Amino acid sequence: MSIVRAADIAVTPWKNGMGRTRELAIHPAGADLSDFAWRVSVAEVDSAAPFSMFPGVDRQIALLQGAGFVMRFADGREHRLEQPHAPFAFPGEAAVDVVLLGGATRDFNLMLRRGAIDGQLETWRAGTHALAGVALLYAVAGEIVTPEGRLQPGDVWHVPSIMQGTLALDDEATALAVRLQPPGA
């Protein structure tokens, strides 16, 4: 089945060992942190810590829960990740330190190996959304009815590549969709 329940997703340490993550998907199957084409995870940030570095990887992050944090880049830039479900993109080789804005947070992460695959993280709310090119759907809030079953918050639907058409979300639902395409498409 292509639906994975939140309770069935294992918690593992970050690459740098300074936090925890739940890997939702990695491609190709059996890849690890050094050779994936794309990866999706949910990170738990409990304290100020540097992000793990992923050279050659484009990252997109969105706040799921908590007050968020300030991302401080080594070049002096800052980004406040405080608006829930709003994706922010940055290069994986960037040195980033995090300062919490008010307690622990959870965030959604999309990582794309540069030159292997392109993609984007989209926030879906009430309404109808096209499934073409969507590889994964993460339920943030409400119940989401897919052709393969119902999603509760934290559940993941690995969308079959042949899936076309649309998916309607009701007024109470929010999802994060990972849309992928060949590089340069």
PDB file of C-alpha atoms in Angstrom:
ATOM      1  CA  MET A   1       0.000   0.000   0.000  1.00  0.00           C
ATOM      2  CA  SER A   2       1.276   3.488  -0.777  1.00  0.00           C
ATOM      3  CA  ILE A   3      -0.044   5.086   2.424  1.00  0.00           C
ATOM      4  CA  VAL A   4       2.297   5.188   5.419  1.00  0.00           C
ATOM      5  CA  ARG A   5       0.827   5.991   8.821  1.00  0.00           C
ATOM      6  CA  ALA A   6       2.571   8.516  11.067  1.00  0.00           C
ATOM      7  CA  ALA A   7       2.926   5.931  13.853  1.00  0.00           C
ATOM      8  CA  ASP A   8       4.884   3.625  11.525  1.00  0.00           C
ATOM      9  CA  ILE A   9       7.625   6.137  10.620  1.00  0.00           C
ATOM     10  CA  ALA A  10      10.822   5.541  12.597  1.00  0.00           C
ATOM     11  CA  VAL A  11      12.747   8.332  14.320  1.00  0.00           C
ATOM     12  CA  THR A  12      16.470   8.552  13.485  1.00  0.00           C
ATOM     13  CA  PRO A  13      19.256  11.028  14.372  1.00  0.00           C
ATOM     14  CA  TRP A  14      20.159  13.877  12.040  1.00  0.00           C
ATOM     15  CA  LYS A  15      23.209  13.434   9.843  1.00  0.00           C
ATOM     16  CA  ASN A  16      25.142  15.658  12.315  1.00  0.00           C
ATOM     17  CA  GLY A  17      23.600  13.894  15.347  1.00  0.00           C
ATOM     18  CA  MET A  18      22.179  17.133  16.814  1.00  0.00           C
ATOM     19  CA  GLY A  19      18.468  16.480  16.241  1.00  0.00           C
ATOM     20  CA  ARG A  20      15.920  13.874  15.137  1.00  0.00           C
ATOM     21  CA  THR A  21      14.166  13.177  11.866  1.00  0.00           C
ATOM     22  CA  ARG A  22      11.508  10.919  10.397  1.00  0.00           C
ATOM     23  CA  GLU A  23      12.365   9.908   6.848  1.00  0.00           C
ATOM     24  CA  LEU A  24       9.156   9.860   4.798  1.00  0.00           C
ATOM     25  CA  ALA A  25      10.705   8.890   1.464  1.00  0.00           C
ATOM     26  CA  ILE A  26      14.060   8.445  -0.228  1.00  0.00           C
ATOM     27  CA  HIS A  27      14.729   7.730  -3.891  1.00  0.00           C
ATOM     28  CA  PRO A  28      16.022   5.522  -5.266  1.00  0.00           C
ATOM     29  CA  ALA A  29      14.930   2.854  -2.819  1.00  0.00           C
ATOM     30  CA  GLY A  30      17.858   1.745  -0.700  1.00  0.00           C
ATOM     31  CA  ALA A  31      19.760   5.022  -1.140  1.00  0.00           C
ATOM     32  CA  ASP A  32      21.436   6.646   1.836  1.00  0.00           C
ATOM     33  CA  LEU A  33      22.256  10.254   2.733  1.00  0.00           C
ATOM     34  CA  SER A  34      25.211  10.322   0.323  1.00  0.00           C
ATOM     35  CA  ASP A  35      23.557   9.065  -2.861  1.00  0.00           C
ATOM     36  CA  PHE A  36      19.816   9.867  -2.890  1.00  0.00           C
ATOM     37  CA  ALA A  37      18.224  11.670  -5.850  1.00  0.00           C
ATOM     38  CA  TRP A  38      15.494  13.059  -3.591  1.00  0.00           C
ATOM     39  CA  ARG A  39      14.512  12.731   0.037  1.00  0.00           C
ATOM     40  CA  VAL A  40      11.611  13.912   2.200  1.00  0.00           C
ATOM     41  CA  SER A  41      11.635  14.053   5.995  1.00  0.00           C
ATOM     42  CA  VAL A  42      10.131  15.704   9.054  1.00  0.00           C
ATOM     43  CA  ALA A  43      12.680  17.104  11.516  1.00  0.00           C
ATOM     44  CA  GLU A  44      12.228  17.790  15.205  1.00  0.00           C
ATOM     45  CA  VAL A  45      14.217  20.787  16.448  1.00  0.00           C
ATOM     46  CA  ASP A  46      14.439  20.998  20.252  1.00  0.00           C
ATOM     47  CA  SER A  47      17.329  23.434  20.702  1.00  0.00           C
ATOM     48  CA  ALA A  48      19.682  25.789  18.892  1.00  0.00           C
ATOM     49  CA  ALA A  49      21.836  23.697  16.553  1.00  0.00           C
ATOM     50  CA  PRO A  50      23.456  23.820  13.139  1.00  0.00           C
ATOM     51  CA  PHE A  51      21.681  22.153  10.242  1.00  0.00           C
ATOM     52  CA  SER A  52      23.356  19.147   8.660  1.00  0.00           C
ATOM     53  CA  MET A  53      25.153  20.113   5.451  1.00  0.00           C
ATOM     54  CA  PHE A  54      24.253  18.420   2.156  1.00  0.00           C
ATOM     55  CA  PRO A  55      26.627  19.637  -0.597  1.00  0.00           C
ATOM     56  CA  GLY A  56      25.108  19.475  -4.088  1.00  0.00           C
ATOM     57  CA  VAL A  57      21.549  19.309  -2.718  1.00  0.00           C
ATOM     58  CA  ASP A  58      18.804  21.927  -3.040  1.00  0.00           C
ATOM     59  CA  ARG A  59      16.635  22.083   0.084  1.00  0.00           C
ATOM     60  CA  GLN A  60      13.116  23.331   0.755  1.00  0.00           C
ATOM     61  CA  ILE A  61      11.772  23.577   4.289  1.00  0.00           C
ATOM     62  CA  ALA A  62       8.362  24.432   5.781  1.00  0.00           C
ATOM     63  CA  LEU A  63       7.352  24.899   9.418  1.00  0.00           C
ATOM     64  CA  LEU A  64       4.795  22.349  10.635  1.00  0.00           C
ATOM     65  CA  GLN A  65       4.462  23.043  14.377  1.00  0.00           C
ATOM     66  CA  GLY A  66       5.839  25.454  16.928  1.00  0.00           C
ATOM     67  CA  ALA A  67       6.826  29.111  16.873  1.00  0.00           C
ATOM     68  CA  GLY A  68       9.598  28.434  14.363  1.00  0.00           C
ATOM     69  CA  PHE A  69      13.202  29.538  14.289  1.00  0.00           C
ATOM     70  CA  VAL A  70      15.671  31.969  12.809  1.00  0.00           C
ATOM     71  CA  MET A  71      18.007  30.458  10.237  1.00  0.00           C
ATOM     72  CA  ARG A  72      21.371  32.259  10.374  1.00  0.00           C
ATOM     73  CA  PHE A  73      23.545  31.688   7.319  1.00  0.00           C
ATOM     74  CA  ALA A  74      27.348  31.924   7.479  1.00  0.00           C
ATOM     75  CA  ASP A  75      27.246  34.750   4.891  1.00  0.00           C
ATOM     76  CA  GLY A  76      25.232  36.924   7.316  1.00  0.00           C
ATOM     77  CA  ARG A  77      21.768  36.398   5.842  1.00  0.00           C
ATOM     78  CA  GLU A  78      18.879  35.424   8.095  1.00  0.00           C
ATOM     79  CA  HIS A  79      15.494  33.868   7.443  1.00  0.00           C
ATOM     80  CA  ARG A  80      12.700  33.630  10.013  1.00  0.00           C
ATOM     81  CA  LEU A  81      10.886  30.330   9.468  1.00  0.00           C
ATOM     82  CA  GLU A  82       7.756  31.242  11.416  1.00  0.00           C
ATOM     83  CA  GLN A  83       4.857  31.141   8.957  1.00  0.00           C
ATOM     84  CA  PRO A  84       3.389  27.614   9.007  1.00  0.00           C
ATOM     85  CA  HIS A  85       3.500  25.646   5.764  1.00  0.00           C
ATOM     86  CA  ALA A  86       5.322  28.372   3.756  1.00  0.00           C
ATOM     87  CA  PRO A  87       8.213  26.711   1.858  1.00  0.00           C
ATOM     88  CA  PHE A  88      11.659  28.312   1.946  1.00  0.00           C
ATOM     89  CA  ALA A  89      14.454  27.181  -0.404  1.00  0.00           C
ATOM     90  CA  PHE A  90      18.199  27.210   0.297  1.00  0.00           C
ATOM     91  CA  PRO A  91      21.324  25.345  -0.846  1.00  0.00           C
ATOM     92  CA  GLY A  92      22.260  22.261   1.160  1.00  0.00           C
ATOM     93  CA  GLU A  93      25.921  23.228   1.339  1.00  0.00           C
ATOM     94  CA  ALA A  94      25.060  26.461   3.188  1.00  0.00           C
ATOM     95  CA  ALA A  95      26.237  26.623   6.791  1.00  0.00           C
ATOM     96  CA  VAL A  96      23.058  27.350   8.786  1.00  0.00           C
ATOM     97  CA  ASP A  97      22.661  27.789  12.533  1.00  0.00           C
ATOM     98  CA  VAL A  98      19.191  27.764  14.072  1.00  0.00           C
ATOM     99  CA  VAL A  99      17.891  29.819  16.989  1.00  0.00           C
ATOM    100  CA  LEU A 100      14.434  28.806  18.242  1.00  0.00           C
ATOM    101  CA  LEU A 101      11.749  31.478  18.532  1.00  0.00           C
ATOM    102  CA  GLY A 102       9.900  29.812  21.399  1.00  0.00           C
ATOM    103  CA  GLY A 103      10.327  26.122  22.073  1.00  0.00           C
ATOM    104  CA  ALA A 104      10.560  22.951  20.039  1.00  0.00           C
ATOM    105  CA  THR A 105       9.415  22.863  16.416  1.00  0.00           C
ATOM    106  CA  ARG A 106       8.756  20.351  13.671  1.00  0.00           C
ATOM    107  CA  ASP A 107       9.514  21.096  10.037  1.00  0.00           C
ATOM    108  CA  PHE A 108       9.053  19.402   6.684  1.00  0.00           C
ATOM    109  CA  ASN A 109      12.115  18.995   4.446  1.00  0.00           C
ATOM    110  CA  LEU A 110      12.465  18.301   0.731  1.00  0.00           C
ATOM    111  CA  MET A 111      15.976  17.590  -0.562  1.00  0.00           C
ATOM    112  CA  LEU A 112      16.750  17.384  -4.276  1.00  0.00           C
ATOM    113  CA  ARG A 113      20.128  16.280  -5.652  1.00  0.00           C
ATOM    114  CA  ARG A 114      21.150  19.085  -8.003  1.00  0.00           C
ATOM    115  CA  GLY A 115      21.263  17.873 -11.617  1.00  0.00           C
ATOM    116  CA  ALA A 116      19.417  14.622 -10.822  1.00  0.00           C
ATOM    117  CA  ILE A 117      15.888  15.947 -10.267  1.00  0.00           C
ATOM    118  CA  ASP A 118      14.014  19.227  -9.944  1.00  0.00           C
ATOM    119  CA  GLY A 119      10.964  19.822  -7.826  1.00  0.00           C
ATOM    120  CA  GLN A 120       9.054  21.992  -5.469  1.00  0.00           C
ATOM    121  CA  LEU A 121       7.154  21.850  -2.241  1.00  0.00           C
ATOM    122  CA  GLU A 122       3.560  23.085  -2.503  1.00  0.00           C
ATOM    123  CA  THR A 123       1.061  23.924   0.220  1.00  0.00           C
ATOM    124  CA  TRP A 124      -2.428  22.646  -0.582  1.00  0.00           C
ATOM    125  CA  ARG A 125      -5.516  23.905   1.200  1.00  0.00           C
ATOM    126  CA  ALA A 126      -9.243  23.613   0.472  1.00  0.00           C
ATOM    127  CA  GLY A 127      -9.989  23.144  -3.196  1.00  0.00           C
ATOM    128  CA  THR A 128      -8.980  20.939  -6.104  1.00  0.00           C
ATOM    129  CA  HIS A 129      -5.343  20.216  -6.913  1.00  0.00           C
ATOM    130  CA  ALA A 130      -3.695  18.503  -9.909  1.00  0.00           C
ATOM    131  CA  LEU A 131      -1.919  15.218  -9.155  1.00  0.00           C
ATOM    132  CA  ALA A 132       0.294  15.135 -12.267  1.00  0.00           C
ATOM    133  CA  GLY A 133       3.937  15.075 -11.204  1.00  0.00           C
ATOM    134  CA  VAL A 134       3.157  14.722  -7.492  1.00  0.00           C
ATOM    135  CA  ALA A 135       5.307  12.037  -5.862  1.00  0.00           C
ATOM    136  CA  LEU A 136       4.250  12.441  -2.243  1.00  0.00           C
ATOM    137  CA  LEU A 137       1.454  14.043  -0.224  1.00  0.00           C
ATOM    138  CA  TYR A 138       1.871  14.741   3.504  1.00  0.00           C
ATOM    139  CA  ALA A 139      -1.257  15.346   5.583  1.00  0.00           C
ATOM    140  CA  VAL A 140      -0.775  18.386   7.826  1.00  0.00           C
ATOM    141  CA  ALA A 141      -4.323  18.989   9.103  1.00  0.00           C
ATOM    142  CA  GLY A 142      -7.791  17.542   8.698  1.00  0.00           C
ATOM    143  CA  GLU A 143      -8.692  14.307   6.976  1.00  0.00           C
ATOM    144  CA  ILE A 144      -7.703  13.873   3.340  1.00  0.00           C
ATOM    145  CA  VAL A 145      -9.442  11.312   1.157  1.00  0.00           C
ATOM    146  CA  THR A 146      -7.216   9.845  -1.573  1.00  0.00           C
ATOM    147  CA  PRO A 147      -8.079   7.186  -4.165  1.00  0.00           C
ATOM    148  CA  GLU A 148      -6.131   4.719  -1.988  1.00  0.00           C
ATOM    149  CA  GLY A 149      -7.473   5.624   1.451  1.00  0.00           C
ATOM    150  CA  ARG A 150      -7.846   8.322   4.085  1.00  0.00           C
ATOM    151  CA  LEU A 151      -4.944  10.320   5.495  1.00  0.00           C
ATOM    152  CA  GLN A 152      -4.837  11.688   9.029  1.00  0.00           C
ATOM    153  CA  PRO A 153      -2.308  14.349  10.125  1.00  0.00           C
ATOM    154  CA  GLY A 154       1.234  12.992   9.824  1.00  0.00           C
ATOM    155  CA  ASP A 155       0.301  10.294   7.298  1.00  0.00           C
ATOM    156  CA  VAL A 156       2.039  10.118   3.918  1.00  0.00           C
ATOM    157  CA  TRP A 157       0.649   9.065   0.541  1.00  0.00           C
ATOM    158  CA  HIS A 158       3.286   7.913  -1.951  1.00  0.00           C
ATOM    159  CA  VAL A 159       1.402   8.907  -5.090  1.00  0.00           C
ATOM    160  CA  PRO A 160       1.726   6.307  -7.881  1.00  0.00           C
ATOM    161  CA  SER A 161       3.563   7.788 -10.879  1.00  0.00           C
ATOM    162  CA  ILE A 162       0.660   6.867 -13.145  1.00  0.00           C
ATOM    163  CA  MET A 163      -1.801   8.863 -11.023  1.00  0.00           C
ATOM    164  CA  GLN A 164      -3.466  11.660 -12.973  1.00  0.00           C
ATOM    165  CA  GLY A 165      -6.511  13.806 -12.347  1.00  0.00           C
ATOM    166  CA  THR A 166      -7.197  15.887  -9.283  1.00  0.00           C
ATOM    167  CA  LEU A 167      -7.617  15.609  -5.540  1.00  0.00           C
ATOM    168  CA  ALA A 168     -10.092  17.766  -3.618  1.00  0.00           C
ATOM    169  CA  LEU A 169      -9.324  18.947  -0.078  1.00  0.00           C
ATOM    170  CA  ASP A 170     -12.121  20.094   2.190  1.00  0.00           C
ATOM    171  CA  ASP A 171     -12.107  23.327   4.218  1.00  0.00           C
ATOM    172  CA  GLU A 172     -10.396  21.716   7.224  1.00  0.00           C
ATOM    173  CA  ALA A 173      -7.543  20.060   5.316  1.00  0.00           C
ATOM    174  CA  THR A 174      -3.973  21.166   4.656  1.00  0.00           C
ATOM    175  CA  ALA A 175      -1.353  19.092   2.866  1.00  0.00           C
ATOM    176  CA  LEU A 176       2.193  19.501   1.638  1.00  0.00           C
ATOM    177  CA  ALA A 177       2.740  18.123  -1.865  1.00  0.00           C
ATOM    178  CA  VAL A 178       6.091  17.214  -3.390  1.00  0.00           C
ATOM    179  CA  ARG A 179       6.017  17.744  -7.152  1.00  0.00           C
ATOM    180  CA  LEU A 180       8.998  16.362  -9.118  1.00  0.00           C
ATOM    181  CA  GLN A 181      10.198  16.731 -12.712  1.00  0.00           C
ATOM    182  CA  PRO A 182      13.307  15.897 -14.732  1.00  0.00           C
ATOM    183  CA  PRO A 183      16.116  18.463 -14.417  1.00  0.00           C
ATOM    184  CA  GLY A 184      15.589  21.527 -16.568  1.00  0.00           C
ATOM    185  CA  ALA A 185      11.997  20.571 -17.479  1.00  0.00           C
TER     186      ALA A 185
END
